[in-house]
Short mmCIF file of C-alpha atoms in Angstrom, two decimals:
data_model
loop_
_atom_site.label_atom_id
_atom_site.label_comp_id
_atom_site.label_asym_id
_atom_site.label_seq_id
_atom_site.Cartn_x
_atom_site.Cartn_y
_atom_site.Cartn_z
CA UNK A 1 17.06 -73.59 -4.32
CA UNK A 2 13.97 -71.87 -3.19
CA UNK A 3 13.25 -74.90 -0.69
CA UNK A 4 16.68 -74.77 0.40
CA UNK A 5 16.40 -71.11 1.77
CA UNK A 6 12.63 -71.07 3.33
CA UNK A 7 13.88 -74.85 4.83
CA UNK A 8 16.86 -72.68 6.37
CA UNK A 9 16.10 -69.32 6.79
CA UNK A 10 12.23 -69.05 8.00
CA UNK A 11 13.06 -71.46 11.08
CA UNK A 12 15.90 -68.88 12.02
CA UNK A 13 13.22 -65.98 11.04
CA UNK A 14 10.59 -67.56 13.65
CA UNK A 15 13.60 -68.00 16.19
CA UNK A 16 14.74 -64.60 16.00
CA UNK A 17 11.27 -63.09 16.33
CA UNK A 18 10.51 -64.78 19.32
CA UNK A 19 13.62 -63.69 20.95
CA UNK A 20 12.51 -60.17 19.91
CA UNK A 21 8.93 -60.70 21.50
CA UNK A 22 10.03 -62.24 24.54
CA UNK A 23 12.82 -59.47 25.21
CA UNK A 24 10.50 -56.70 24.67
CA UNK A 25 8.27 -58.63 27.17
CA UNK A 26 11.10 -58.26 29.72
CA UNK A 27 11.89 -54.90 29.08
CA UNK A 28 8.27 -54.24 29.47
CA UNK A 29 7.71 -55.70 32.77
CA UNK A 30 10.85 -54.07 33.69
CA UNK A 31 9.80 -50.42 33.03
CA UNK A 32 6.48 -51.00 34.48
CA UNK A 33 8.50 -52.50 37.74
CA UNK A 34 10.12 -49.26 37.46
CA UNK A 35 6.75 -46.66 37.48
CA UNK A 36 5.38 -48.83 39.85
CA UNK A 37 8.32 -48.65 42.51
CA UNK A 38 7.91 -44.31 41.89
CA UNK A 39 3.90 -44.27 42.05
CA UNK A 40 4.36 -46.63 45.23
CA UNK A 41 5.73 -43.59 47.03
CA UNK A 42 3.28 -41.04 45.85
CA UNK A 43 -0.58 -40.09 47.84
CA UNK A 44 -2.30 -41.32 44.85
CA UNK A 45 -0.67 -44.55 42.50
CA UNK A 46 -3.12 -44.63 40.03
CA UNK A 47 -2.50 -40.72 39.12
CA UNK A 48 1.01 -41.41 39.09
CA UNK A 49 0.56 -44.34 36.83
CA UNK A 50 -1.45 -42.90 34.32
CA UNK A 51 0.64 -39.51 33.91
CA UNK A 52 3.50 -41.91 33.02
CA UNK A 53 1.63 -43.93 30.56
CA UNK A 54 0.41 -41.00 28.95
CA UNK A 55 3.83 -39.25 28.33
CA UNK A 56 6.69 -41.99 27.98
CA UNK A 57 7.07 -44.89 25.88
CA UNK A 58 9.40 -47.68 26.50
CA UNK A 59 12.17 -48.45 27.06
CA UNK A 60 11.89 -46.40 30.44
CA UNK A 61 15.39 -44.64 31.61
CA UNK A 62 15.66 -43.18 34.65
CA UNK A 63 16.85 -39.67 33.02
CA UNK A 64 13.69 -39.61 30.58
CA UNK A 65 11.04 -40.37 33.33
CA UNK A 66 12.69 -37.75 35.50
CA UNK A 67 12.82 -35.40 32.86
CA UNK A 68 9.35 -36.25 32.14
CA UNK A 69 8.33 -35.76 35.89
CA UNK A 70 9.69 -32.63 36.13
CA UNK A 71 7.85 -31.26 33.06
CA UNK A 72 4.89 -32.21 34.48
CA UNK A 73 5.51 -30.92 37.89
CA UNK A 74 6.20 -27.75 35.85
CA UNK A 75 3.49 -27.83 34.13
CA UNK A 76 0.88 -28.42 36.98
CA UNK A 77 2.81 -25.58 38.87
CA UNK A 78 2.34 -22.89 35.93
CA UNK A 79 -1.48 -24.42 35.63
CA UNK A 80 -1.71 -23.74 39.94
CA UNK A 81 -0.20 -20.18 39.41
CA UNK A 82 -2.58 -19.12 36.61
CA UNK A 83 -5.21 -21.00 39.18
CA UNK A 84 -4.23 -19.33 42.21
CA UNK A 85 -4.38 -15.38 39.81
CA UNK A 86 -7.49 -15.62 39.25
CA UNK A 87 -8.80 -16.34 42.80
CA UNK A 88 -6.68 -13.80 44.18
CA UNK A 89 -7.94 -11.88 41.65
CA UNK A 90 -11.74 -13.14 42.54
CA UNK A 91 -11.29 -13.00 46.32
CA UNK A 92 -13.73 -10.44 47.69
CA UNK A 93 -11.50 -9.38 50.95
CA UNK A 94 -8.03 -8.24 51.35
CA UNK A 95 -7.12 -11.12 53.52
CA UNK A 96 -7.74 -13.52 51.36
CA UNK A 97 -6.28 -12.16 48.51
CA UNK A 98 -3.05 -11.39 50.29
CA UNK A 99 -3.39 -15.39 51.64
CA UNK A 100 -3.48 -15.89 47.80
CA UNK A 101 -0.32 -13.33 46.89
CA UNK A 102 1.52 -15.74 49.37
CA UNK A 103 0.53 -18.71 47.12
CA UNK A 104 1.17 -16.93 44.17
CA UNK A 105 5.18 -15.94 45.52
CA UNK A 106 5.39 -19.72 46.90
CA UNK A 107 4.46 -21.07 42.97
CA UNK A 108 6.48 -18.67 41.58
CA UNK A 109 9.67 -19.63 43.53
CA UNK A 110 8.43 -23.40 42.95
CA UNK A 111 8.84 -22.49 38.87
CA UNK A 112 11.79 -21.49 39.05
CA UNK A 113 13.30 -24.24 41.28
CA UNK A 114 11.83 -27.00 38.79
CA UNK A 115 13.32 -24.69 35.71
CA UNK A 116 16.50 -25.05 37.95
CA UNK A 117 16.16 -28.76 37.98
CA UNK A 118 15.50 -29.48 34.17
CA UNK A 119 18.65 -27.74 33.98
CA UNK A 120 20.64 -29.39 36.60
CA UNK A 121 19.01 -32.56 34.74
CA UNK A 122 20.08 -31.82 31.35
CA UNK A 123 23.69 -30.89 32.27
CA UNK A 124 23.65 -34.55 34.36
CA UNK A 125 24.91 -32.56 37.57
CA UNK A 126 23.23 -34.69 39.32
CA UNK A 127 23.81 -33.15 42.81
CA UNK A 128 22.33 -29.73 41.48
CA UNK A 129 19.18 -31.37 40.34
CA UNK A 130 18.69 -33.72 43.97
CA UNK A 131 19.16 -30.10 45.89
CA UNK A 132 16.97 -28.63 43.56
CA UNK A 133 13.92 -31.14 43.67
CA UNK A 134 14.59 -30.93 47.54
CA UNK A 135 13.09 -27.76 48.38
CA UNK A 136 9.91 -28.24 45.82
CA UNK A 137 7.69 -29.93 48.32
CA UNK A 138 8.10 -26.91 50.71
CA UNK A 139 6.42 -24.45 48.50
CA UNK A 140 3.51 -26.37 47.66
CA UNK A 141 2.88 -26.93 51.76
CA UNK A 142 3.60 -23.22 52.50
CA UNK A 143 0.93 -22.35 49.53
CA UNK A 144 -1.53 -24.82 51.64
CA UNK A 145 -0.49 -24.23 55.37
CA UNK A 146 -0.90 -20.65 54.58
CA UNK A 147 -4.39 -20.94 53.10
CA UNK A 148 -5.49 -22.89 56.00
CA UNK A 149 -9.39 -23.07 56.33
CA UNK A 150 -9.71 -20.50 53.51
CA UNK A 151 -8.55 -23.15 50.93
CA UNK A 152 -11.05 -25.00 48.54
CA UNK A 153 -11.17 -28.62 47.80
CA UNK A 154 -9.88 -27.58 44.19
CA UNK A 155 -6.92 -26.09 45.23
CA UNK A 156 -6.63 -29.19 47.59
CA UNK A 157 -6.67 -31.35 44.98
CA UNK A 158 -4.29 -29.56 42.86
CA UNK A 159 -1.89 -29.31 45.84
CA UNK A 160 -2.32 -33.40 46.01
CA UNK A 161 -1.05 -33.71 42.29
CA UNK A 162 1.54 -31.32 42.97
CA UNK A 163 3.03 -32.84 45.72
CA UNK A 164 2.76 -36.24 43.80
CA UNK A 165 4.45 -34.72 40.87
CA UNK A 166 7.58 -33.37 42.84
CA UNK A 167 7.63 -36.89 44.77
CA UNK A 168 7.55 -39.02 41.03
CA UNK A 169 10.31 -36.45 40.01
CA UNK A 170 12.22 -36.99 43.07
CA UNK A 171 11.93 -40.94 42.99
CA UNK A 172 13.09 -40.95 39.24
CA UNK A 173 15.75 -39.31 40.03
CA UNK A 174 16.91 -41.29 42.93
CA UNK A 175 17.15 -43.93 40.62
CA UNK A 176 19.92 -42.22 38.20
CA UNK A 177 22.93 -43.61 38.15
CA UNK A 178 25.19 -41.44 39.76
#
């Protein structure tokens, strides 16, 4: 009896996992042919890439990594506002710190545009969260157009991210169903 059910039932065992294997393989190369169509439209791919890999796991849907985008553009925005405080705060002229109260107001608006956008996201009004994630990019090039030559490469670098953030939130979202 014994022989009769590893004879039958281990072959279908080994069949079954291999059908497992090589559909998670698909879905795999799937969701990474999904990051890597986003972080193909961003300044700097292999940022984009590894912010993904760090916060999602698979299967990759287009609602999760725009979710996920979004809370990192958030985040990164609140972590450029506290930034941007202390070197208005720091700033050793009144020009520069009221180049730096600009920032601040531009982040601040930027916030609350991406807290509008989680929302939009999370009540799938889909059209509320494109609108939203369309204006982002302007705050983040008023913040640097207004600094001009008084930025740092810091903040220049942070601006980068930013902008690649709001870009991997925007391409994630193109690719919702709607």
């Amino acid at each position: 009896m014994a022989s009769f059910f590893t004879s039958y039932f281990l072959p279908l065992v080994l069949i079954a996992n291999i059908f497992n294997f090589q559909t998670s393989l698909c879905d795999t190369s799937a969701d990474e042919a999904l990051i890597a169509g986003i972080c193909r439209q961003v300044q700097d791919p292999p940022f984009c890439l590894n912010t993904f890999r760090q916060i999602l796991a698979h299967p990759y849907v287009p609602e999760e990594v725009t979710r996920a985008a979004i809370a990192q553009s958030l985040q990164k925005a609140n972590n450029n506002r506290a930034f941007i405080e202390a070197a208005k705060a720091a700033a050793k002229d009144k020009e520069t710190q009221d180049l730096y109260a600009i920032c601040d107001s531009s982040y601040g608006l930027l916030i609350t545009v991406l807290q509008d956008a989680a929302q939009s996201l999370a009540k799938k009004d889909y059209n509320g969260l494109e609108n939203d994630l369309s204006k982002c990019p302007k705050f983040v090039s008023d913040c640097q157009n207004v600094l001009g030559s008084k930025t740092t490469p810091e903040m220049l670098d942070r601006s980068r991210k930013q902008f690649d953030l709001i870009i991997m939130s925007k391409a994630a979202a193109d690719l919702i169903k709607k």
